[in-house]
Coordinates of C-alpha atoms and ligand atoms in Angstrom, one line a residue:
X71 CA 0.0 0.0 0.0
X72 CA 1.3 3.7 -0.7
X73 CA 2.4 5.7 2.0
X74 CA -0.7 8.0 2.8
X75 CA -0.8 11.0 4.6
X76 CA -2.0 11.6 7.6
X77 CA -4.9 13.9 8.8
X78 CA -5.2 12.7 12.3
X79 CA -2.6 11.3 14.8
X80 CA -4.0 10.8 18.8
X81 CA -0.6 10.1 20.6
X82 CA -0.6 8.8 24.3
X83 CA -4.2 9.8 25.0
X84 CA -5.1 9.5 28.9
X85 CA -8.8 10.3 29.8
X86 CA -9.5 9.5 33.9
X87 CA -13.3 9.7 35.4
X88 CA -13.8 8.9 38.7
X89 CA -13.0 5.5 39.6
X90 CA -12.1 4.6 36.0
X91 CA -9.7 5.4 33.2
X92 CA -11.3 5.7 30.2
X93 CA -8.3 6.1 27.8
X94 CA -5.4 5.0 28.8
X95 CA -2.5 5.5 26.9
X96 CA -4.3 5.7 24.0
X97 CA -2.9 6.0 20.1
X98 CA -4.8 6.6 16.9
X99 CA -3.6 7.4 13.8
X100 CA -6.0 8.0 10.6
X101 CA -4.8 8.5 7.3
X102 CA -6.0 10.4 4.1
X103 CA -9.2 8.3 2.2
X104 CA -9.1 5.6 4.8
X105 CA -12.5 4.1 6.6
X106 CA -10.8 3.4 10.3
X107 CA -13.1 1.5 12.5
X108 CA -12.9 2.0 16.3
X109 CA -13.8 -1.8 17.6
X110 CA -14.6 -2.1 21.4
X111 CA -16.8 -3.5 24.0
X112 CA -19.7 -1.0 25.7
X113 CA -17.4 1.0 28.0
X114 CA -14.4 0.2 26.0
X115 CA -13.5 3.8 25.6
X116 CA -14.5 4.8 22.3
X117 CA -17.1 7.6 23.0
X118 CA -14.8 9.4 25.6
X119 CA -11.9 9.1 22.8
X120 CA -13.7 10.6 20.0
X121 CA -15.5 13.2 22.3
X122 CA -12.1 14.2 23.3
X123 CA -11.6 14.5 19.5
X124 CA -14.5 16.8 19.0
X125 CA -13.8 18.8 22.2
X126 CA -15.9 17.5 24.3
X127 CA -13.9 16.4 26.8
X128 CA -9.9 17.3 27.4
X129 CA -7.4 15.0 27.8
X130 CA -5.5 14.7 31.3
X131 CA -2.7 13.6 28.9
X132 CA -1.7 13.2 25.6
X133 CA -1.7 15.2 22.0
X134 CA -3.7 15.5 19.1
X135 CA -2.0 16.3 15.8
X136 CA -4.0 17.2 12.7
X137 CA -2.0 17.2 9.1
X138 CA 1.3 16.9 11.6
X139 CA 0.1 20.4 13.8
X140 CA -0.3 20.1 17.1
X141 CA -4.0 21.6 17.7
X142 CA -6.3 22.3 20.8
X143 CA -9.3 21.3 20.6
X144 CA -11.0 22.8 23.2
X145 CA -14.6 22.8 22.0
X146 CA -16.8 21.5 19.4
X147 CA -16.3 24.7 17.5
X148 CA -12.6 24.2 17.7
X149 CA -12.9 20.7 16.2
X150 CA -15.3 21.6 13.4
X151 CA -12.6 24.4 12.5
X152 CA -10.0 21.9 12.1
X153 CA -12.0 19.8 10.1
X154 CA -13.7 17.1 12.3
X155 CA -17.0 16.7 11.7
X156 CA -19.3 14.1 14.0
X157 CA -22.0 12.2 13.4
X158 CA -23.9 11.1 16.3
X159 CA -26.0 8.1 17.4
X160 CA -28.9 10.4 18.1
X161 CA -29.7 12.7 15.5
X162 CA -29.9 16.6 16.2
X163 CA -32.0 17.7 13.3
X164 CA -35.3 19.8 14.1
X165 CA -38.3 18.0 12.5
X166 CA -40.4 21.0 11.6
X167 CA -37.9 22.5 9.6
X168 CA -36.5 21.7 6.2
X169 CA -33.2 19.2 5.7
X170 CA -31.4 22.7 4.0
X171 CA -33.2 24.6 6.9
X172 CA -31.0 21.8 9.4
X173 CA -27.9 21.9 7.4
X174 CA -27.4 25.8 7.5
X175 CA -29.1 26.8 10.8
X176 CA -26.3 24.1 12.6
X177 CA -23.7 26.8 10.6
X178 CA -25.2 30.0 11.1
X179 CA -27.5 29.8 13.8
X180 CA -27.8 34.0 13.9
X181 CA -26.7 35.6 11.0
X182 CA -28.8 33.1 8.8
X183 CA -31.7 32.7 11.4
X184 CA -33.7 35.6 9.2
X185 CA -32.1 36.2 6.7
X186 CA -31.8 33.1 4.8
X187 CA -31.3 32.9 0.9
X188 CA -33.5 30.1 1.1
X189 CA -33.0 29.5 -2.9
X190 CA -28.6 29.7 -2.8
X191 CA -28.8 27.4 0.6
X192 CA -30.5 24.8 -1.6
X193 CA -28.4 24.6 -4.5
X194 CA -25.8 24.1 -2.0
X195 CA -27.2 21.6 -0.4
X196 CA -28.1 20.2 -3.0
X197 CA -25.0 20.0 -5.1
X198 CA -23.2 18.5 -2.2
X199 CA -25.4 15.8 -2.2
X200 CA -24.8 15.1 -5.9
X201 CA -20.7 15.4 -5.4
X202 CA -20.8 13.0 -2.4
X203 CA -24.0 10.5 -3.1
X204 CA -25.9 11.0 -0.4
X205 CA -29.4 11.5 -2.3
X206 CA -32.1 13.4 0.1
X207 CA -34.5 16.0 -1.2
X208 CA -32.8 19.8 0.2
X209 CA -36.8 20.7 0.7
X210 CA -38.0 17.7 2.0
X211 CA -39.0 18.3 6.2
X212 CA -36.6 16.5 8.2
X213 CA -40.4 14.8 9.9
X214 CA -41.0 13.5 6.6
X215 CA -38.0 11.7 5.3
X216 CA -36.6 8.4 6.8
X217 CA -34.1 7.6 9.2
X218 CA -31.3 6.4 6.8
X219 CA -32.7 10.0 4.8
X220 CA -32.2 11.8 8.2
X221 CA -28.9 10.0 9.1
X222 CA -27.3 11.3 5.6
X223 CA -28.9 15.0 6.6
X224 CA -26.4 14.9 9.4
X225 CA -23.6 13.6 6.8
X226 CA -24.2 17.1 4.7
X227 CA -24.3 19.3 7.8
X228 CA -20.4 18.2 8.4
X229 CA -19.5 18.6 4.9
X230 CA -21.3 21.7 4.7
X231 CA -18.9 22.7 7.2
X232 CA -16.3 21.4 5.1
X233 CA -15.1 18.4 7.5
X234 CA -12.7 16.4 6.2
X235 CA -12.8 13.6 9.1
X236 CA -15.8 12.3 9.8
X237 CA -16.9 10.4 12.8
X238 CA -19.8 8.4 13.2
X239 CA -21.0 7.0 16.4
X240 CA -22.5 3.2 15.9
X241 CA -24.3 4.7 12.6
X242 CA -25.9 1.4 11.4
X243 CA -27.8 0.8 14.7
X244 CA -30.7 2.8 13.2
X245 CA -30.7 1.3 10.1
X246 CA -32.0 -1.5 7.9
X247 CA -29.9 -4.2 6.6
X248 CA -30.7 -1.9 3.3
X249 CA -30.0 1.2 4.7
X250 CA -26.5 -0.1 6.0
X251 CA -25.4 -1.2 3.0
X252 CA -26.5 1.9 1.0
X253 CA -24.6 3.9 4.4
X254 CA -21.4 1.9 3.1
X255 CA -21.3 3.0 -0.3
X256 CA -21.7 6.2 0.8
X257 CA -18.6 6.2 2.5
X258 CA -16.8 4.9 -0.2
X259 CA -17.8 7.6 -2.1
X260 CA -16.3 10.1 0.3
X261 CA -13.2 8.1 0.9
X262 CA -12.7 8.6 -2.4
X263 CA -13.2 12.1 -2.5
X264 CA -10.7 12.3 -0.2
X265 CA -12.6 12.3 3.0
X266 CA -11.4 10.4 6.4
X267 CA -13.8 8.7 8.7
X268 CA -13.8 7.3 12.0
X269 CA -16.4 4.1 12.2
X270 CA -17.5 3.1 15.6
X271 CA -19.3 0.2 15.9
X272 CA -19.4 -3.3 17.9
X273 CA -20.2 -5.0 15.1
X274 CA -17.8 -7.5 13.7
X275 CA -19.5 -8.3 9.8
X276 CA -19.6 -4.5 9.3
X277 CA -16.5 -3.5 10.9
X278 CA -15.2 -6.4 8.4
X279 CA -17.2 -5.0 5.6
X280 CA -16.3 -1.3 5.1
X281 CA -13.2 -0.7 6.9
X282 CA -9.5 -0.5 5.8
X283 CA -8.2 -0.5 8.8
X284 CA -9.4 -1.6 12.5
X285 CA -8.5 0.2 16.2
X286 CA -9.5 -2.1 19.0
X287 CA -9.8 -0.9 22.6
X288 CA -10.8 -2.9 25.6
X289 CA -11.3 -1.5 29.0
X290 CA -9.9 1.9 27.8
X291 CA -6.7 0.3 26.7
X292 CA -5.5 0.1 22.8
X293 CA -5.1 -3.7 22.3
X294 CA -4.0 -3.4 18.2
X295 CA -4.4 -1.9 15.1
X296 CA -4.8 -4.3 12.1
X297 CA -5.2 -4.1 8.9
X298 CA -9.0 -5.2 8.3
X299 CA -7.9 -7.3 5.3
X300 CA -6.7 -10.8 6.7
X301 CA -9.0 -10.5 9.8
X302 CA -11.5 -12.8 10.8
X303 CA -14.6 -12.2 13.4
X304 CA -13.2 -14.4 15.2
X305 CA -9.8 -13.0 15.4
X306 CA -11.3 -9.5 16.3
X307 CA -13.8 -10.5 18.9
X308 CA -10.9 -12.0 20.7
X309 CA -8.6 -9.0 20.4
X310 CA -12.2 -7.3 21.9
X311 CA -13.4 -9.8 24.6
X312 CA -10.0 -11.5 25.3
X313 CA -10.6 -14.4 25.3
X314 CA -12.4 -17.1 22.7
X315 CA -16.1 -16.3 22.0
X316 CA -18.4 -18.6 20.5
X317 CA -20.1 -16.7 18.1
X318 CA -22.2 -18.6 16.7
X319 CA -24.0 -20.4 19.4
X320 CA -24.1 -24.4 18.9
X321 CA -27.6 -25.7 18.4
X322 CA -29.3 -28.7 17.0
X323 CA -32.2 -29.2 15.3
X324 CA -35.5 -28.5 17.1
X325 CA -37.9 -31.1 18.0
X326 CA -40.9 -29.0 18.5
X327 CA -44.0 -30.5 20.7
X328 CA -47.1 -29.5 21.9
X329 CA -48.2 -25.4 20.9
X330 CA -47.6 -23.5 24.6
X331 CA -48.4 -20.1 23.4
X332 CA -51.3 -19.7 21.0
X333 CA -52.0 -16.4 19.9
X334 CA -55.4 -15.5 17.7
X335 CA -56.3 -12.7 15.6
X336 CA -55.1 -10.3 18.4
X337 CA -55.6 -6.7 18.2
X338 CA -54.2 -3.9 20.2
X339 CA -55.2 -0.1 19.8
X340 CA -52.6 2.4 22.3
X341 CA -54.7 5.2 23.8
X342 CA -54.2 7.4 21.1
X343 CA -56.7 5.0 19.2
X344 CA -54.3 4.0 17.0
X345 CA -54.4 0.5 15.9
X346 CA -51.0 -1.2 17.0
X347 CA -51.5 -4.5 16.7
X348 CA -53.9 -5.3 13.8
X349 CA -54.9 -9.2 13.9
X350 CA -51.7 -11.3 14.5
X351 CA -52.2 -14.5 15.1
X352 CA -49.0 -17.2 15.4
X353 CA -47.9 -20.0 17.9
X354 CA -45.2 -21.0 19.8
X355 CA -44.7 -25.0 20.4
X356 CA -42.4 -26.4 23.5
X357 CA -38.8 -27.1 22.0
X358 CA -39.0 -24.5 19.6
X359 CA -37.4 -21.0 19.1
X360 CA -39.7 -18.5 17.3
X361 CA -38.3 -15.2 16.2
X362 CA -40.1 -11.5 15.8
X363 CA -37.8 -9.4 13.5
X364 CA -38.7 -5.7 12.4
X365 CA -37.8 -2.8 12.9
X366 CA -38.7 -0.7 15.7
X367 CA -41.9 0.2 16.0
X368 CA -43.8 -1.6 13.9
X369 CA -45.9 -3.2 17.0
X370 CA -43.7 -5.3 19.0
X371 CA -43.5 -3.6 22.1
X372 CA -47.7 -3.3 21.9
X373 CA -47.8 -6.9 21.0
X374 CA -45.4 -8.0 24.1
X375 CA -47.5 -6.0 26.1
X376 CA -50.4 -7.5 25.4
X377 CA -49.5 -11.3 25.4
X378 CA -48.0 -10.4 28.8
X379 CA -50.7 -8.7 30.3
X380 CA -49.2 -5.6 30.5
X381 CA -51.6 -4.1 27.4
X382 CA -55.4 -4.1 27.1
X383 CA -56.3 -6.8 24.4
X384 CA -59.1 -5.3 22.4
X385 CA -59.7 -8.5 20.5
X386 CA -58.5 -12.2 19.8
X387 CA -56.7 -14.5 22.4
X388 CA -53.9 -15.5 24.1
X389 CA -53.7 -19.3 25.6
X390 CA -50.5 -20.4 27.8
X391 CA -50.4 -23.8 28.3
X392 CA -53.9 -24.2 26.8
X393 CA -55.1 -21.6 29.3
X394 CA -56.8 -18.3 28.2
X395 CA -55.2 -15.7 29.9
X396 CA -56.3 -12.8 27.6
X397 CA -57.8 -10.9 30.1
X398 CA -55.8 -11.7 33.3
X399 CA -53.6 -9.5 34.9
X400 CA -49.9 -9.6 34.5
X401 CA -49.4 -11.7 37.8
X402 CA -52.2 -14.3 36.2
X403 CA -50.0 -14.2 33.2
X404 CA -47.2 -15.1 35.5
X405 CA -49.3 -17.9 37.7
X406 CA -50.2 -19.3 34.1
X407 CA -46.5 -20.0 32.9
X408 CA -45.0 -17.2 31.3
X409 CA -42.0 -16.1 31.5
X410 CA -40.6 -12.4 30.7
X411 CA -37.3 -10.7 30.0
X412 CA -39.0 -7.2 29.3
X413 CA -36.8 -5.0 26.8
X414 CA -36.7 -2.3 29.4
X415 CA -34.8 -3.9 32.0
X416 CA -34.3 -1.1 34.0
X417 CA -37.8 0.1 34.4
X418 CA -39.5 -3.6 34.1
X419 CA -37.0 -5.8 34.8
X420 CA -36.0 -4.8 38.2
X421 CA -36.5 -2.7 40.8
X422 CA -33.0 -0.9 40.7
X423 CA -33.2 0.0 44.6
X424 CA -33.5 -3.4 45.4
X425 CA -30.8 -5.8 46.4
X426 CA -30.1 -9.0 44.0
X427 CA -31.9 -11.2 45.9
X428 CA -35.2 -8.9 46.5
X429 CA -35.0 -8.9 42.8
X430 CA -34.9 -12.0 42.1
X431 CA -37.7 -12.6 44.8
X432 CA -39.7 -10.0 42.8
X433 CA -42.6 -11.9 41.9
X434 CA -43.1 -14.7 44.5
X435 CA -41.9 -13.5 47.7
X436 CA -45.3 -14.2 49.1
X437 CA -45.0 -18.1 48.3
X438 CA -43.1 -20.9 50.1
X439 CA -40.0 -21.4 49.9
X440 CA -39.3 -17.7 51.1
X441 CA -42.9 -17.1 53.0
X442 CA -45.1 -19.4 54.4
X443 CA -48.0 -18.3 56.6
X444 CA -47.2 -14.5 56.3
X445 CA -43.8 -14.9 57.9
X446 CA -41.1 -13.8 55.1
X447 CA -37.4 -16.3 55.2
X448 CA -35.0 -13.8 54.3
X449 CA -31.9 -15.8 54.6
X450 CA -33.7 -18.4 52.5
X451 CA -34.3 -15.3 49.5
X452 CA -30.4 -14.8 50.3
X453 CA -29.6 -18.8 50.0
X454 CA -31.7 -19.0 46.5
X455 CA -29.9 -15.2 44.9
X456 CA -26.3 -16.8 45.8
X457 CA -27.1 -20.5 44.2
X458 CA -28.2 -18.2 40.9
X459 CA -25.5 -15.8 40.8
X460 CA -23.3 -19.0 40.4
X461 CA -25.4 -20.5 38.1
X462 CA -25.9 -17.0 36.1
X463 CA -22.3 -16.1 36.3
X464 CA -23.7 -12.5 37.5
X465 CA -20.2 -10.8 38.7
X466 CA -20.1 -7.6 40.5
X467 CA -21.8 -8.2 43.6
X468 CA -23.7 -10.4 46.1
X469 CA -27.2 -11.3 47.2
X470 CA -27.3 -8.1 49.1
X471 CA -25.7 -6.0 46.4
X472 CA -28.1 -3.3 44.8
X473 CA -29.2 -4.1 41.1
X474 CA -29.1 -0.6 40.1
X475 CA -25.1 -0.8 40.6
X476 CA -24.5 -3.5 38.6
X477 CA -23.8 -3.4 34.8
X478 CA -26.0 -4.1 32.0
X479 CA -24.8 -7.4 31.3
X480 CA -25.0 -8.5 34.9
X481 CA -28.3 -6.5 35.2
X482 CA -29.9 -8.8 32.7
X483 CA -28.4 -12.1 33.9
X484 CA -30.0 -11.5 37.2
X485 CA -33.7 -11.2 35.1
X486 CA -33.1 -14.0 33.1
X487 CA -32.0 -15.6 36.3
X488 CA -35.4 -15.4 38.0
X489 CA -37.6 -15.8 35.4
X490 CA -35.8 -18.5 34.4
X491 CA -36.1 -19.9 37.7
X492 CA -39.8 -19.9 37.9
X493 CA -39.8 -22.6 35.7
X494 CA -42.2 -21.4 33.1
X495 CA -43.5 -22.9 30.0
X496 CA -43.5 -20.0 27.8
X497 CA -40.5 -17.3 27.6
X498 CA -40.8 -14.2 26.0
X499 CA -37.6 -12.1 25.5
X500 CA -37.6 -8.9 24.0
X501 CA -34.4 -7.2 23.1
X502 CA -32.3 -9.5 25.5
X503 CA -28.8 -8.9 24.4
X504 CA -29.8 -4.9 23.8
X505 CA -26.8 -3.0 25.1
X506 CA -24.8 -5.9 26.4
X507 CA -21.3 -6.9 25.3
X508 CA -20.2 -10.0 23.3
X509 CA -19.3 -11.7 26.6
X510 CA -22.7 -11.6 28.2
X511 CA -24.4 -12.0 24.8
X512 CA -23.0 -15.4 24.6
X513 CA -23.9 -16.5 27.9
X514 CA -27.5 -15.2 27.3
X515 CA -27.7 -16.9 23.9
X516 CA -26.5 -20.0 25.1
X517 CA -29.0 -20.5 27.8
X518 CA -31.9 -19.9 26.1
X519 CA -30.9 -22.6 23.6
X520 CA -30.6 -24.8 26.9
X521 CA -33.9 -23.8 28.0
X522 CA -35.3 -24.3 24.5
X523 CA -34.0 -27.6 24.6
X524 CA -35.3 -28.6 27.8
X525 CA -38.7 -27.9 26.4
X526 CA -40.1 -24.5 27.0
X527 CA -40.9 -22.3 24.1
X528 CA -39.3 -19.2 23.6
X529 CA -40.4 -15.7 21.7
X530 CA -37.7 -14.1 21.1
X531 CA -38.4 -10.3 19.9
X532 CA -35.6 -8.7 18.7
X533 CA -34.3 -5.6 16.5
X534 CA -31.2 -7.6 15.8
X535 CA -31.6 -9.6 12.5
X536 CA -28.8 -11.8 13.4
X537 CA -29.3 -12.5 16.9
X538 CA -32.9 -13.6 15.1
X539 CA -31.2 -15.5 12.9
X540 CA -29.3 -17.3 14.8
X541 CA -31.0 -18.3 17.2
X542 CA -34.3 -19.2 15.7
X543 CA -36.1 -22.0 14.8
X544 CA -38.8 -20.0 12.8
X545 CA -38.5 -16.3 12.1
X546 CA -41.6 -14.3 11.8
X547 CA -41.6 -10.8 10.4
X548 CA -43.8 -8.2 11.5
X549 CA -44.6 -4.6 9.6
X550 CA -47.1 -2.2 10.7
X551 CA -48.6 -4.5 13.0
X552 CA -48.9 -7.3 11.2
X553 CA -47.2 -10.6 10.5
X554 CA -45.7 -10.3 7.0
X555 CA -44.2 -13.4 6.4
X556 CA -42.7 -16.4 8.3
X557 CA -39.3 -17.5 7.0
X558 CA -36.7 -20.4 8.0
X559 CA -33.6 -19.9 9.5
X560 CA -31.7 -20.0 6.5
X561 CA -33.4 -17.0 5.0
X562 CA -31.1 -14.4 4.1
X563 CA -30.9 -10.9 5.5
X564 CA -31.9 -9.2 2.6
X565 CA -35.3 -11.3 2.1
X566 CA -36.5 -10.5 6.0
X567 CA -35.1 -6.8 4.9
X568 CA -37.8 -7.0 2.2
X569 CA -40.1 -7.8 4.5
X570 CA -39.6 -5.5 7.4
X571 CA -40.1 -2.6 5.3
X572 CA -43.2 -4.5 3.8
X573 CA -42.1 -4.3 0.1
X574 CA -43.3 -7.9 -0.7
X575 CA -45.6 -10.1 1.4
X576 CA -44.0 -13.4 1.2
X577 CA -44.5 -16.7 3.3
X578 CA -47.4 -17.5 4.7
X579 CA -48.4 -16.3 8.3
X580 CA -48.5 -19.5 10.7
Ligands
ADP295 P1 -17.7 3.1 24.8 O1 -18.1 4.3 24.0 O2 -16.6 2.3 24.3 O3 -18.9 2.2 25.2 P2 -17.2 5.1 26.9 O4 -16.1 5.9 26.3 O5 -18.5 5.7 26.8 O6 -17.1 3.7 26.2 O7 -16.9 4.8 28.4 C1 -15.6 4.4 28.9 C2 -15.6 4.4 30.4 O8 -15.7 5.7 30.9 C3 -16.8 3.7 31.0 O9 -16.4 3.0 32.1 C4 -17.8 4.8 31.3 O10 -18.6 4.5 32.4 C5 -16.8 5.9 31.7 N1 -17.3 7.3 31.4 C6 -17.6 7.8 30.1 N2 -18.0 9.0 30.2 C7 -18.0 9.4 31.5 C8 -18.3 10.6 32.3 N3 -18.7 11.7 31.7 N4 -18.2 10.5 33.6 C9 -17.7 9.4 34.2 N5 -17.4 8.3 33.6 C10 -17.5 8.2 32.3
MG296 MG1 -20.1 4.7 23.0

């Protein structure tokens, strides 16, 4: 490879909070036309590095060199003057206002606020979308367009300030198998107009896909910098976790029995009136795996609800176990046989205050073992929390510890913990590897293929296509509140893309 030049060099970066270094020791170097991914674990240290990039945060040690200058960058405006432009995971684009509106107001938030040349600002806009790709209509309102539309609107508001390194911040987690690839070829295009860019992601296929070269950091340390070409995802998950990860979890055949959660024509409407759920009806059979994929919003959480109690059905059924339990409450839910990994841990899943083994206690503290004639058994809720933190591998604290100081991972091994432990028939997880890292995502993937295979049935309803690929059996697809088509295993990406964005009704709903 030619020697490139380089726009960016990070040398010896230290970063301490409280209690943690973020970035220690840190180097980064970036050349001209080059994708660079930044690979790492949640909590890894990527944010706080590139937010000490866009002058965010400062350094407690270390230098930043841009074209071989030693620069300060002691605020956003700093950075954006020295040509680092940063796209973030949530979008800051008003939705009232026009995508040229966006663009130029994040320049010239005064001197344009009146007296903008509405005309000139478009034909800007607009021919900087032709030069780098990045097609979106300069008079469309941001509310109108999509969010791969909106994600390239933040693109053009850091070229329109003539960036020429560009971070993005986990860009594909927004975005449709579709969307992500259409992402990548837009940054082709600007690598080859000479742009830099700084990918952050935890995703080892994309980081695989689009990037020339790859940083990994783990626990605020810089483990290597490799050449993407040559590297494997298991290579690179290694260099992240540190140890072997099974990636693709190990799983036989199903042998799918008796149907333990039956759901008919079920309708939901939210209290807006607004017809959520509009007559889905599907099973899941003991033994068997049965994936929701779509994207977010498209009724899922309103389903979940409903099939858990949690909702108000408006019509149709739900049976677990061959009991109807549409119109219990959540508890009768519960006393029926479901299970539930909520997708909001931290609101549903626990009671943050609480101590492990209160949590775990949560929804049967009034039965034997831990109560029996009113009189509570503390030390037996204590006994029963340490017996599943073994089993659950929850690190971080005892029975006594508080949830709330736990992390993610270990936060959602102590829910899986006690719902697991209740024995039910039926488990529904939603989202249950949202926000975790490759380590606990294993462990959470691998027992539910246990528990699978010791005969329960699982839903599992999730944004991740190939967490839903992977682990299911059957894979249903659902669109503006419908089912839209039930596909094996083996189907590729693209055809549930298809689906999840309802351009072709395949399949037949089950
Ligand atoms: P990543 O982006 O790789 O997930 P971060 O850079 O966000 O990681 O976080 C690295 C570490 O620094 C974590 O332990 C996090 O809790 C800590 N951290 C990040 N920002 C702050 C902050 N503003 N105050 C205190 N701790 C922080
Ligand atoms: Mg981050």
């Amino acid at each position: 490879m030619p020697d490139r030049a380089k726009v960016l060099e990070m040398r010896h970066i230290t970063k301490r909070f409280p209690g943690v270094v973020a970035n220690d020791d840190v180097g980064l170097d970036l050349e001209e036309g080059e994708v660079h991914a930044l690979l790492g674990e949640n909590g890894a240290g990527k944010s706080t590095l590139m937010n000490i990039l866009y002058g965010l945060y400062h350094p407690d040690e270390g230098e930043i060199l841009i074209r071989g200058k030693p620069v300060r960058l002691g605020s956003p405006n700093a950075a954006i003057e020295a040509g680092v432009g940063m796209v973030h995971q949530h979008f800051m684009l008003i939705p009232v206002m026009t995508v040229t509106e966006n663009i130029v107001l994040a320049q010239e938030p005064t001197t344009a606020g009146i007296l903008l040349d509405t005309r000139e600002a478009e034909r800007r806009v607009q021919e900087l979308s032709d030069r780098y790709g990045l097609a979106v209509d300069p008079r469309a309102r941001v509310e109108e367009i999509s969010v791969g539309q909106q994600q390239r609107v933040e693109i053009l508001k850091a070229l329109y300030r003539e960036a020429d390194i560009l971070v993005l911040d986990e860009p594909t987690a927004v975005l449709t198998p579709q969307e992500a690839g259409e992402l990548f070829e837009v940054l082709r295009g600007l690598t080859e107009r000479g742009k830099s860019i700084i990918f952050i992601s935890h995703k080892l296929n994309e980081v695989l896909e689009v990037a020339d070269r790859i940083t990994v950091l783990r626990r605020g340390k810089l483990i290597e910098t490799l050449p993407a070409a040559g590297a494997t995802e298991e290579s690179l998950a290694r260099l992240m976790v540190g140890r072997e990860v099974l990636l693709r979890v190990a799983k036989t055949p199903a042998h799918p029995a008796e149907p333990l959660l039956e759901v008919r024509a079920l309708r939901v409407i939210d209290d807006r009136g607004i017809e959520k759920v509009r007559g889905v009806s599907f099973e899941v059979r003991a033994g068997e795996i049965v994936g929701i994929a779509g994207i977010d919003g498209n009724g899922q959480t309103e389903l979940i609800d409903a099939m858990t109690g949690l909702q108000h059905v408006e019509s149709g059924s739900v049976h677990v176990g061959g009991q109807d339990v549409t119109t219990e409450s959540a508890h009768g839910h519960l006393e029926a046989g479901l299970g539930h990994i909520p997708e909001d841990r931290q609101r549903r899943g626990l009671v943050l205050e609480y101590s492990i083994a209160e949590n775990i206690a949560l929804h049967d503290f009034r039965s034997p073992p831990a109560s029996r004639f009113g009189w509570l058994f503390p030390r037996r809720l204590v006994e029963r929390a340490r017996g599943l933190i073994r089993e659950f591998d929850v690190r971080g604290g005892g029975p006594t510890t508080r949830a709330g100081g736990l992390s993610g991972g270990n936060q959602q091994k102590v829910v899986l913990a006690r719902e697991i432990d209740r024995n039910p028939k039926v488990l529904i997880a939603a989202q249950p590897t949202r926000g975790l890292d490759v380590g606990a995502i294993e462990f959470v993937h691998r027992r539910l293929i246990e528990e699978r295979d010791e005969g329960r049935g699982i839903l599992l309803v999730s944004l991740e296509l190939d967490e839903v690929l992977s682990l299911s059996d059957r894979v249903l697809v659902m669109f503006e509140g419908e089912i839209a088509g039930e596909f094996p295993p083996t189907a590729s990406e693209e055809e549930l893309g298809i689906a999840m964005t309802g351009g072709r009704r395949s399949g037949v709903a089950a």
